[in-house]
Amino acid sequence: MSTLLIANQLQRSFHGRTVVEPLDLTLSQGDILGLLGPNGAGKSTVMRMLCGDLAPSSGTVHIGGDDLLHQPLPCKRRIGFLPERPPLHLDQTVDEYLVDCAYLRGLGRADCKRSLLLSKRQCGLESAGSRLIKKLSKGYQQRVGLAQAIIHDPQVVILDEPTDGLDPAQIRQVRELIQMLAESRGVILSSHILSEIQATCNRVMILQDGRTVYSGSLSTAKTPCYRMGLEKELDKNVLAALPSVASVERLHTNYFRVTLQDGFSPSLLSRMIIEQGWELIELTPETLTLEQRYLEATTGGGS
Amino acid sequence: MIRRLAWVEWKRVMRTPLAWITLAISLCLLSWQFLGTLEAFVGMQPGDRTLGLTHHLGLQLFGLAAVVMFFITPLLTMRLFSETFRNGTYTLLSSAPIPVGKIVLGKATGILLLQCLFILIPASLCLTLAGSTTLDLGVIAAATLGLLLLSAFYTAIGLYFSILGESTAVAAAGAYGLMLLLSLLDQHTESDSFLHWLAWPSHYLNFQVGLVDSSDIAYFLLMTLFFLILSHYRLEQRRSG
């Protein structure tokens, strides 16, 4: 997969107050990167810097190999951006608006027509072409916003809260559209809704007060923690004395959370317990869900 | 790209009732002034006619046209940027592959295209007399050129004020204030002072009487350029914060 976007030490201050601390980010074809964080965490500022709407105080953004600061025009041709509030001209029809958008992104007359049909089909707007945007429902207006972001077939699509205000059926349609877009592009989307990110993205970056507190895969990574159940009643200090165990926490009755020391496997632990005759009834690896990871990152602070 | 932006802006303005209403009012006012000037000229004794009909039209019809432009330009320009900042549509331009300078020029050209319709009204009214009397076409052309340059100057001022904030009313009020100041500067200043030179009425008056002076053309072009550069600088500053 080719790398489409690289942000290096991207930082932004407003009047001496740092709103985004130095941040590194890469996006490849096929990636759907979710920017997650509470309101005011700096998600929209990061997105505005990535699409060239806002200049970073320091750091660089490379899109398709070009520097956004020094060669903004080729970079911006490769970006489609849907801000939090869709930039719609409400007194235009959908077709007029999308043609103007295509026109401003440098498409020729023939390409405009083809791109209009394609983007309308992708966003489910075939029947709405001649309707005034102000007469459309919020869901349809959001689709028009999405259509303008992809009308020039950009390599990188940046979507700020794309499912905001949509009903469940529309949310599912937008998710499917994003996944389809990511087949040949890279997509960055922001949300403060965990389930939204979990359902759509394959990578996540969690921001808190402008700081990146977690960046990585969204797959539920295994931790060295195990939930263990014993038939026999046991003091947790006895368990903690085992050579492979780093720490033990009693969950309830005979159930414990056991953290293994580096280099020790759960099979070794189970063998030790059986040898001691403590009658093992459960040994399950604990995984961090996105919610746990988010709460750990935003309240604990560590990545 | 300037042409594309101008075309998009022109379509957007022409979709609003404001453009059509101002156009209709301008047509009524200028036609009224045209008929009044004509009637007054016809009623004059031949001995009292120190100036020809074209000069009368140049002074009175094109004089009122400048006043009309004074009132309508801030109404047309106040939405250019301030409204797009307020409703978020400026992102369409700022994230598009268009340099800031072209955004400024494109928007200004779009409004100027609309103003050409206003500018054509007094010229067309004068030309309706072409079959019945001998007109000094040079005076009409000079006055039309003067009106065009004045419109460009007004547009640049209005555009600059629309970049300063999100309120369209403040943008219009700011533009009216500065334009009024620049029209009054020659009233209480020495005729050879810089402040006197900054006032536009004396420069425009030369065009009204058929005098095309390169220094007057330079005045309007320089002032227009100055406000366009200020607008460009302000937009760049907005991006950099």
Coordinates of C-alpha atoms in Angstrom, one line a residue:
Chain A
M1 CA 0.0 0.0 0.0
S2 CA 1.4 3.4 -1.0
T3 CA 1.7 6.1 1.6
L4 CA -0.6 9.0 0.7
L5 CA -0.2 11.4 3.5
I6 CA 2.6 12.1 6.0
A7 CA 2.3 14.7 8.7
N8 CA 5.4 15.3 10.7
Q9 CA 5.5 17.2 14.0
L10 CA 2.4 19.1 13.1
Q11 CA 1.7 21.7 15.7
R12 CA -0.7 24.6 16.0
S13 CA -1.0 27.5 18.4
F14 CA -3.6 30.3 18.6
H15 CA -2.4 33.5 20.2
G16 CA 0.3 31.8 22.1
R17 CA -2.0 28.9 23.3
T18 CA -1.1 25.5 21.9
V19 CA -4.2 23.7 20.7
V20 CA -2.4 20.9 18.9
E21 CA 0.9 19.6 20.3
P22 CA 3.4 18.1 17.8
L23 CA 1.7 15.2 16.1
D24 CA 2.9 12.6 13.6
L25 CA 0.5 10.8 11.3
T26 CA 0.7 8.7 8.2
L27 CA -2.1 7.5 5.9
S28 CA -1.9 4.8 3.3
Q29 CA -4.2 3.6 0.6
G30 CA -6.9 1.5 2.1
D31 CA -6.5 3.1 5.6
I32 CA -9.5 4.5 7.5
L33 CA -8.0 6.5 10.3
G34 CA -10.3 7.6 13.1
L35 CA -9.5 10.7 15.0
L36 CA -11.1 10.3 18.4
G37 CA -11.3 12.6 21.3
P38 CA -13.6 14.7 23.5
N39 CA -15.0 18.0 22.2
G40 CA -12.2 20.6 22.1
A41 CA -9.4 17.9 21.8
G42 CA -8.1 19.4 18.6
K43 CA -9.6 17.0 16.0
S44 CA -11.1 19.7 13.7
T45 CA -7.9 21.8 13.9
V46 CA -5.8 18.8 12.9
M47 CA -8.1 18.1 10.0
R48 CA -8.1 21.8 8.9
M49 CA -4.3 21.7 8.9
L50 CA -4.3 18.5 6.8
C51 CA -6.5 19.9 4.1
G52 CA -4.7 23.2 3.9
D53 CA -7.5 25.4 5.3
L54 CA -5.3 26.3 8.3
A55 CA -1.5 26.7 8.3
P56 CA 0.3 24.8 11.0
S57 CA 2.5 26.8 13.4
S58 CA 5.2 24.3 12.8
G59 CA 5.7 20.9 11.2
T60 CA 5.0 19.6 7.6
V61 CA 2.3 17.8 5.7
H62 CA 3.2 15.8 2.6
I63 CA 0.5 14.6 0.3
G64 CA 1.4 12.3 -2.5
G65 CA 5.1 13.4 -2.1
D66 CA 4.4 17.1 -2.3
D67 CA 4.7 19.6 0.6
L68 CA 1.4 21.2 1.4
L69 CA 3.0 24.4 2.6
H70 CA 5.2 25.0 -0.5
Q71 CA 3.2 23.2 -3.2
P72 CA -0.4 23.6 -2.0
L73 CA -2.1 23.3 -5.4
P74 CA -1.1 19.7 -6.3
C75 CA -1.7 18.7 -2.7
K76 CA -5.1 20.2 -2.5
R77 CA -6.1 18.5 -5.8
R78 CA -5.5 15.2 -4.0
I79 CA -7.7 16.1 -1.0
G80 CA -11.4 16.0 -0.4
F81 CA -12.7 17.7 2.7
L82 CA -16.0 17.6 4.5
P83 CA -15.9 20.0 7.5
E84 CA -18.1 19.5 10.6
R85 CA -20.6 21.9 9.1
P86 CA -21.1 21.0 5.4
P87 CA -20.1 24.0 3.2
L88 CA -23.4 24.1 1.3
H89 CA -24.9 26.9 -0.7
L90 CA -28.5 26.3 0.4
D91 CA -30.1 28.4 -2.4
Q92 CA -28.6 26.2 -5.1
T93 CA -29.9 22.9 -6.4
V94 CA -27.7 19.8 -5.8
D95 CA -26.6 19.6 -9.4
E96 CA -25.7 23.3 -9.6
Y97 CA -23.8 23.1 -6.3
L98 CA -21.8 20.0 -7.2
V99 CA -21.0 21.3 -10.7
D100 CA -19.6 24.5 -9.1
C101 CA -17.5 22.4 -6.7
A102 CA -16.1 20.3 -9.5
Y103 CA -15.4 23.5 -11.5
L104 CA -13.5 25.0 -8.6
R105 CA -11.4 21.9 -8.2
G106 CA -10.2 22.3 -11.7
L107 CA -12.3 19.7 -13.5
G108 CA -13.1 20.3 -17.2
R109 CA -16.6 20.5 -18.5
A110 CA -16.7 16.9 -19.7
D111 CA -15.2 15.6 -16.5
C112 CA -17.6 17.7 -14.5
K113 CA -20.6 15.8 -16.0
R114 CA -19.1 12.4 -15.5
S115 CA -17.9 13.2 -11.9
L116 CA -21.3 14.6 -11.1
L117 CA -23.1 11.4 -12.0
L118 CA -20.6 9.2 -10.3
S119 CA -20.5 11.2 -7.0
K120 CA -24.3 11.4 -6.9
R121 CA -24.6 7.6 -7.4
Q122 CA -22.0 7.0 -4.7
C123 CA -23.8 9.2 -2.3
G124 CA -27.3 8.1 -3.2
L125 CA -28.3 11.5 -4.6
E126 CA -29.6 10.4 -8.1
S127 CA -33.1 11.5 -7.4
A128 CA -32.2 14.8 -5.7
G129 CA -30.2 16.5 -8.4
S130 CA -32.8 19.2 -9.2
R131 CA -33.9 19.9 -5.7
L132 CA -32.8 22.9 -3.7
I133 CA -30.3 22.0 -1.0
K134 CA -32.3 24.0 1.6
K135 CA -35.3 21.8 1.0
L136 CA -33.4 18.6 1.7
S137 CA -33.4 16.8 5.0
K138 CA -30.2 17.0 7.2
G139 CA -29.3 13.5 6.1
Y140 CA -29.4 14.4 2.4
Q141 CA -27.6 17.7 3.1
Q142 CA -24.8 15.6 4.7
R143 CA -24.7 13.4 1.6
V144 CA -24.4 16.5 -0.6
G145 CA -21.4 17.5 1.6
L146 CA -19.9 14.1 1.1
A147 CA -20.5 14.3 -2.6
Q148 CA -18.6 17.6 -2.9
A149 CA -15.7 16.1 -1.0
I150 CA -15.3 13.2 -3.5
I151 CA -16.4 14.8 -6.7
H152 CA -12.9 15.4 -8.0
D153 CA -11.8 11.8 -7.1
P154 CA -9.3 12.7 -4.4
Q155 CA -6.7 10.3 -3.0
V156 CA -7.2 11.4 0.5
V157 CA -10.7 12.1 1.9
I158 CA -11.0 14.0 5.2
L159 CA -14.4 13.8 7.0
D160 CA -15.1 15.8 10.1
E161 CA -18.0 14.1 12.0
P162 CA -19.6 12.7 8.8
T163 CA -22.5 11.0 10.5
D164 CA -23.4 13.8 12.8
G165 CA -27.2 14.2 12.8
L166 CA -28.0 11.2 10.7
D167 CA -30.5 8.5 11.5
P168 CA -29.3 4.9 12.0
A169 CA -30.1 3.8 8.5
Q170 CA -28.2 6.8 7.0
I171 CA -25.3 6.2 9.4
R172 CA -25.0 2.7 8.0
Q173 CA -25.1 4.0 4.4
V174 CA -22.4 6.5 5.2
R175 CA -20.2 3.8 6.8
E176 CA -20.6 1.6 3.7
L177 CA -19.7 4.6 1.5
I178 CA -16.6 5.4 3.6
Q179 CA -15.5 1.7 3.4
M180 CA -16.0 1.8 -0.4
L181 CA -14.1 5.0 -0.7
A182 CA -11.2 3.6 1.3
E183 CA -10.7 0.7 -1.2
S184 CA -8.8 3.0 -3.5
R185 CA -8.1 5.9 -1.2
G186 CA -7.1 6.9 2.3
V187 CA -9.8 8.2 4.6
I188 CA -9.5 10.2 7.8
L189 CA -12.6 10.7 9.8
S190 CA -13.3 12.2 13.2
S191 CA -15.9 11.4 15.7
H192 CA -16.5 11.5 19.4
I193 CA -18.7 8.5 19.1
L194 CA -16.7 5.3 19.9
S195 CA -19.0 2.9 18.1
E196 CA -18.7 5.0 15.0
I197 CA -15.0 4.7 14.9
Q198 CA -15.0 1.0 15.9
A199 CA -17.4 0.2 13.1
T200 CA -15.6 2.0 10.3
C201 CA -11.9 2.5 11.0
N202 CA -8.9 0.2 11.0
R203 CA -6.6 2.6 12.8
V204 CA -7.3 5.1 15.5
M205 CA -5.6 8.2 16.9
I206 CA -6.9 9.5 20.3
L207 CA -6.5 13.1 21.1
Q208 CA -6.8 14.8 24.5
D209 CA -6.2 18.5 25.0
G210 CA -4.3 18.6 21.7
R211 CA -2.0 15.7 22.7
T212 CA -1.9 12.4 20.9
V213 CA -2.5 10.0 23.8
Y214 CA -2.9 6.8 21.6
S215 CA -2.1 6.0 18.0
G216 CA -2.3 2.6 16.6
S217 CA -4.4 -0.3 15.4
L218 CA -8.0 -0.6 16.3
S219 CA -7.9 -4.4 16.6
T220 CA -8.5 -5.5 20.2
A221 CA -4.9 -6.0 21.2
K222 CA -4.1 -8.7 23.7
T223 CA -2.6 -7.6 27.0
P224 CA -0.5 -9.7 29.4
C225 CA -3.5 -9.7 31.6
Y226 CA -5.6 -12.9 32.2
R227 CA -8.8 -13.5 34.0
M228 CA -8.4 -16.6 36.1
G229 CA -11.0 -18.6 38.0
L230 CA -10.1 -21.3 40.6
E231 CA -12.3 -23.9 42.2
K232 CA -10.4 -23.7 45.4
E233 CA -10.4 -20.6 47.7
L234 CA -7.0 -19.0 47.7
D235 CA -5.3 -15.9 49.1
K236 CA -4.1 -13.6 46.3
N237 CA -0.6 -13.3 47.9
V238 CA -0.2 -17.0 47.5
L239 CA -0.9 -16.6 43.7
A240 CA 1.4 -13.6 43.6
A241 CA 4.2 -15.7 44.9
L242 CA 4.3 -17.9 41.8
P243 CA 7.5 -17.1 39.7
S244 CA 5.6 -16.3 36.5
V245 CA 3.2 -13.8 38.1
A246 CA 3.9 -10.1 38.2
S247 CA 0.7 -9.0 40.0
V248 CA -2.7 -10.3 41.1
E249 CA -5.9 -8.5 41.6
R250 CA -9.0 -10.2 43.1
L251 CA -12.1 -9.6 41.0
H252 CA -14.6 -11.4 43.2
T253 CA -14.7 -14.7 45.2
N254 CA -12.2 -17.0 43.5
Y255 CA -11.7 -14.9 40.3
F256 CA -8.5 -12.9 39.8
R257 CA -6.9 -10.7 37.2
V258 CA -3.3 -11.9 36.8
T259 CA -0.6 -10.1 35.0
L260 CA 2.3 -12.3 33.8
Q261 CA 5.9 -11.4 34.0
D262 CA 7.8 -10.8 30.7
G263 CA 8.8 -14.1 29.0
F264 CA 6.2 -16.3 30.8
S265 CA 3.4 -17.9 28.9
P266 CA -0.2 -18.6 30.1
S267 CA 0.4 -22.3 29.5
L268 CA 3.2 -22.3 32.0
L269 CA 1.0 -20.5 34.5
S270 CA -1.8 -23.1 34.0
R271 CA 0.7 -25.9 34.4
M272 CA 1.9 -24.4 37.7
I273 CA -1.6 -24.0 39.0
I274 CA -2.6 -27.6 38.2
E275 CA 0.6 -28.9 39.8
Q276 CA -0.3 -27.0 42.9
G277 CA -3.8 -28.6 42.9
W278 CA -5.7 -25.4 42.9
E279 CA -8.2 -26.6 40.3
L280 CA -8.2 -24.1 37.4
I281 CA -11.7 -23.5 35.9
E282 CA -11.0 -20.5 33.7
L283 CA -7.9 -18.7 32.2
T284 CA -9.0 -16.1 29.6
P285 CA -6.8 -13.4 28.0
E286 CA -8.2 -10.0 28.7
T287 CA -8.5 -7.6 25.7
L288 CA -8.8 -3.9 25.7
T289 CA -11.9 -2.7 23.8
L290 CA -11.8 0.7 22.2
E291 CA -13.9 2.1 25.0
Q292 CA -11.4 0.9 27.6
R293 CA -8.5 2.1 25.5
Y294 CA -10.2 5.5 25.1
L295 CA -11.0 5.9 28.8
E296 CA -7.5 4.7 29.7
A297 CA -5.9 7.2 27.3
T298 CA -8.1 10.2 28.1
T299 CA -8.3 9.7 31.8
G300 CA -5.0 7.9 32.5
G301 CA -3.1 10.0 30.1
G302 CA -0.6 7.4 29.0
S303 CA -0.5 5.9 25.5
Chain B
M1 CA -9.4 30.0 -12.4
I2 CA -10.2 33.7 -11.9
R3 CA -12.8 33.3 -14.8
R4 CA -14.3 30.2 -13.1
L5 CA -14.6 31.9 -9.7
A6 CA -16.0 35.0 -11.3
W7 CA -18.6 33.0 -13.1
V8 CA -19.6 31.1 -9.9
E9 CA -19.8 34.4 -8.0
W10 CA -21.8 36.0 -10.8
K11 CA -24.3 33.2 -10.8
R12 CA -24.6 33.3 -7.0
V13 CA -25.2 37.0 -6.9
M14 CA -27.7 36.9 -9.8
R15 CA -29.7 34.3 -7.9
T16 CA -30.4 36.8 -5.1
P17 CA -33.3 39.3 -5.3
L18 CA -30.9 42.0 -4.2
A19 CA -29.1 42.1 -7.5
W20 CA -32.4 42.4 -9.5
I21 CA -34.0 44.9 -7.1
T22 CA -30.9 47.2 -7.2
L23 CA -30.7 46.9 -10.9
A24 CA -34.4 47.9 -11.3
I25 CA -34.1 50.8 -8.9
S26 CA -30.9 52.0 -10.7
L27 CA -32.7 51.8 -14.0
C28 CA -35.7 53.9 -12.7
L29 CA -33.5 56.5 -11.1
L30 CA -31.1 56.9 -14.0
S31 CA -34.0 57.0 -16.5
W32 CA -35.7 59.7 -14.4
Q33 CA -32.4 61.7 -14.3
F34 CA -31.9 61.2 -18.0
L35 CA -35.3 62.6 -18.9
G36 CA -35.0 65.4 -16.5
T37 CA -31.6 66.5 -17.9
L38 CA -33.0 66.2 -21.4
E39 CA -36.0 68.3 -20.5
A40 CA -34.0 71.0 -18.8
F41 CA -31.6 71.2 -21.8
V42 CA -34.5 71.4 -24.3
G43 CA -36.1 74.2 -22.2
M44 CA -32.9 76.3 -22.2
Q45 CA -32.5 79.3 -24.4
P46 CA -29.8 78.7 -27.0
G47 CA -27.8 81.5 -25.6
D48 CA -27.7 79.9 -22.1
R49 CA -26.3 76.7 -23.4
T50 CA -22.7 77.0 -22.4
L51 CA -22.2 73.2 -22.6
G52 CA -23.5 70.7 -25.1
L53 CA -26.1 68.0 -24.4
T54 CA -23.4 65.3 -24.0
H55 CA -21.6 67.3 -21.3
H56 CA -24.8 67.9 -19.5
L57 CA -25.5 64.2 -19.5
G58 CA -21.9 63.4 -18.5
L59 CA -22.2 65.7 -15.5
Q60 CA -25.7 65.0 -14.4
L61 CA -26.5 61.4 -15.5
F62 CA -23.0 60.0 -14.8
G63 CA -22.9 62.1 -11.6
L64 CA -26.1 60.3 -10.3
A65 CA -24.7 57.0 -11.6
A66 CA -21.7 57.5 -9.3
V67 CA -24.0 58.1 -6.4
V68 CA -26.1 55.0 -7.2
M69 CA -22.9 52.9 -7.4
F70 CA -21.9 54.4 -4.0
F71 CA -25.0 53.0 -2.4
I72 CA -25.3 49.6 -4.2
T73 CA -21.7 48.4 -4.2
P74 CA -21.4 47.8 -0.4
L75 CA -24.7 46.0 -0.6
L76 CA -23.3 43.7 -3.2
T77 CA -19.9 43.2 -1.7
M78 CA -20.8 42.8 1.9
R79 CA -21.7 39.1 1.5
L80 CA -18.6 38.2 -0.6
F81 CA -16.5 36.8 2.3
S82 CA -18.2 37.6 5.6
E83 CA -21.2 35.4 4.8
T84 CA -19.0 32.6 3.7
F85 CA -17.0 32.8 6.9
R86 CA -20.2 32.8 8.9
N87 CA -21.9 29.8 7.1
G88 CA -18.7 27.8 6.7
T89 CA -18.7 27.8 2.8
Y90 CA -15.3 29.6 2.7
T91 CA -13.8 26.1 3.3
L92 CA -14.9 25.2 -0.2
L93 CA -12.4 27.8 -1.5
S94 CA -9.7 27.5 1.1
S95 CA -9.4 23.7 0.6
A96 CA -9.7 23.9 -3.2
P97 CA -6.5 24.2 -5.4
I98 CA -6.9 28.0 -5.8
P99 CA -4.3 30.5 -4.7
V100 CA -5.6 33.2 -2.4
G101 CA -4.8 35.9 -4.9
K102 CA -7.0 34.3 -7.5
I103 CA -9.8 33.9 -4.9
V104 CA -9.7 37.7 -4.3
L105 CA -9.5 38.5 -8.0
G106 CA -12.2 36.0 -8.9
K107 CA -14.7 37.3 -6.4
A108 CA -14.0 40.9 -7.3
T109 CA -14.4 40.2 -11.0
G110 CA -17.7 38.5 -10.4
I111 CA -19.1 41.6 -8.7
L112 CA -17.5 43.8 -11.4
L113 CA -19.3 41.8 -14.1
L114 CA -22.6 42.6 -12.4
Q115 CA -21.7 46.2 -12.0
C116 CA -21.0 46.4 -15.8
L117 CA -24.8 46.0 -16.1
F118 CA -25.3 49.1 -14.0
I119 CA -22.5 50.9 -15.9
L120 CA -24.2 50.2 -19.2
I121 CA -27.5 51.9 -18.1
P122 CA -26.3 55.5 -18.4
A123 CA -24.3 54.8 -21.6
S124 CA -27.3 53.0 -23.2
L125 CA -29.6 55.9 -22.2
C126 CA -27.3 58.4 -23.9
L127 CA -27.0 56.2 -27.0
T128 CA -30.8 56.2 -27.5
L129 CA -30.3 59.9 -28.6
A130 CA -27.8 58.9 -31.3
G131 CA -30.4 58.9 -34.1
S132 CA -31.9 62.3 -33.2
T133 CA -28.9 64.4 -32.3
T134 CA -25.2 64.6 -32.6
L135 CA -23.5 63.1 -29.5
D136 CA -19.9 63.5 -28.4
L137 CA -19.2 59.8 -28.1
G138 CA -15.8 60.5 -26.7
V139 CA -17.4 62.1 -23.6
I140 CA -19.8 59.2 -23.1
A141 CA -16.9 56.7 -23.5
A142 CA -14.7 58.7 -21.1
A143 CA -17.5 58.9 -18.5
T144 CA -18.3 55.2 -18.9
L145 CA -14.6 54.4 -18.3
G146 CA -14.6 56.6 -15.3
L147 CA -17.7 54.9 -13.9
L148 CA -16.0 51.5 -14.5
L149 CA -12.9 52.5 -12.7
L150 CA -14.9 54.0 -9.8
S151 CA -16.9 50.8 -9.5
A152 CA -13.7 48.7 -9.4
F153 CA -12.4 51.0 -6.7
Y154 CA -15.7 50.7 -4.7
T155 CA -15.7 46.9 -5.1
A156 CA -12.1 46.6 -3.8
I157 CA -13.1 48.6 -0.7
G158 CA -16.3 46.6 -0.1
L159 CA -14.4 43.3 -0.7
Y160 CA -11.7 44.3 1.9
F161 CA -14.3 45.1 4.5
S162 CA -16.2 41.9 3.9
I163 CA -13.0 40.0 4.8
L164 CA -12.6 41.7 8.1
G165 CA -15.3 39.8 9.9
E166 CA -18.4 37.6 9.8
S167 CA -21.0 40.3 10.0
T168 CA -22.3 41.5 6.6
A169 CA -23.8 44.6 8.3
V170 CA -20.4 45.6 9.7
A171 CA -18.8 45.0 6.3
A172 CA -21.3 47.3 4.6
A173 CA -21.1 50.0 7.3
G174 CA -17.3 49.9 7.1
A175 CA -17.3 50.3 3.3
Y176 CA -19.8 53.1 3.4
G177 CA -17.8 54.9 6.0
L178 CA -14.5 54.7 4.1
M179 CA -16.0 55.6 0.8
L180 CA -17.8 58.6 2.3
L181 CA -14.5 59.7 3.9
L182 CA -12.7 59.4 0.6
S183 CA -15.4 61.5 -1.1
L184 CA -15.2 64.3 1.5
L185 CA -11.4 64.5 1.8
D186 CA -11.1 67.3 -0.9
Q187 CA -13.6 69.6 1.0
H188 CA -11.3 71.0 3.7
T189 CA -7.9 70.3 2.4
E190 CA -5.3 72.2 0.3
S191 CA -5.7 71.4 -3.4
D192 CA -2.1 70.3 -3.7
S193 CA -2.0 68.1 -0.6
F194 CA -1.9 64.3 -0.5
L195 CA -5.3 64.1 1.3
H196 CA -6.9 66.2 -1.5
W197 CA -5.4 63.8 -4.0
L198 CA -6.8 60.8 -2.1
A199 CA -10.4 62.0 -2.7
W200 CA -12.0 60.4 -5.7
P201 CA -14.6 63.1 -6.8
S202 CA -12.1 65.4 -8.6
H203 CA -10.6 62.4 -10.4
Y204 CA -14.0 61.2 -11.5
L205 CA -15.1 64.7 -12.6
N206 CA -12.4 64.7 -15.3
F207 CA -13.9 61.6 -16.8
Q208 CA -17.4 63.1 -16.7
V209 CA -16.3 66.1 -18.8
G210 CA -14.5 63.8 -21.3
L211 CA -11.0 64.3 -20.0
V212 CA -9.1 61.0 -19.8
D213 CA -6.0 61.8 -17.8
S214 CA -3.5 59.1 -17.1
S215 CA -3.0 60.4 -13.6
D216 CA -6.7 59.8 -12.9
I217 CA -6.6 56.3 -14.4
A218 CA -3.5 55.6 -12.2
Y219 CA -5.3 57.0 -9.1
F220 CA -8.2 54.5 -9.5
L221 CA -6.0 51.6 -10.5
L222 CA -3.6 52.2 -7.6
M223 CA -6.4 52.6 -5.0
T224 CA -8.1 49.4 -6.3
L225 CA -4.8 47.5 -6.3
F226 CA -4.1 48.7 -2.8
F227 CA -7.3 47.4 -1.3
L228 CA -7.0 44.1 -3.3
I229 CA -3.5 43.6 -1.8
L230 CA -4.8 44.4 1.6
S231 CA -7.6 41.8 1.1
H232 CA -5.0 39.2 -0.1
Y233 CA -2.9 39.9 3.0
R234 CA -5.9 39.6 5.3
L235 CA -7.0 36.3 3.9
E236 CA -3.5 34.9 4.2
Q237 CA -3.4 36.1 7.7
R238 CA -6.6 34.4 8.5
R239 CA -5.2 31.1 7.3
S240 CA -2.0 31.6 9.4
G241 CA -4.0 32.8 12.4

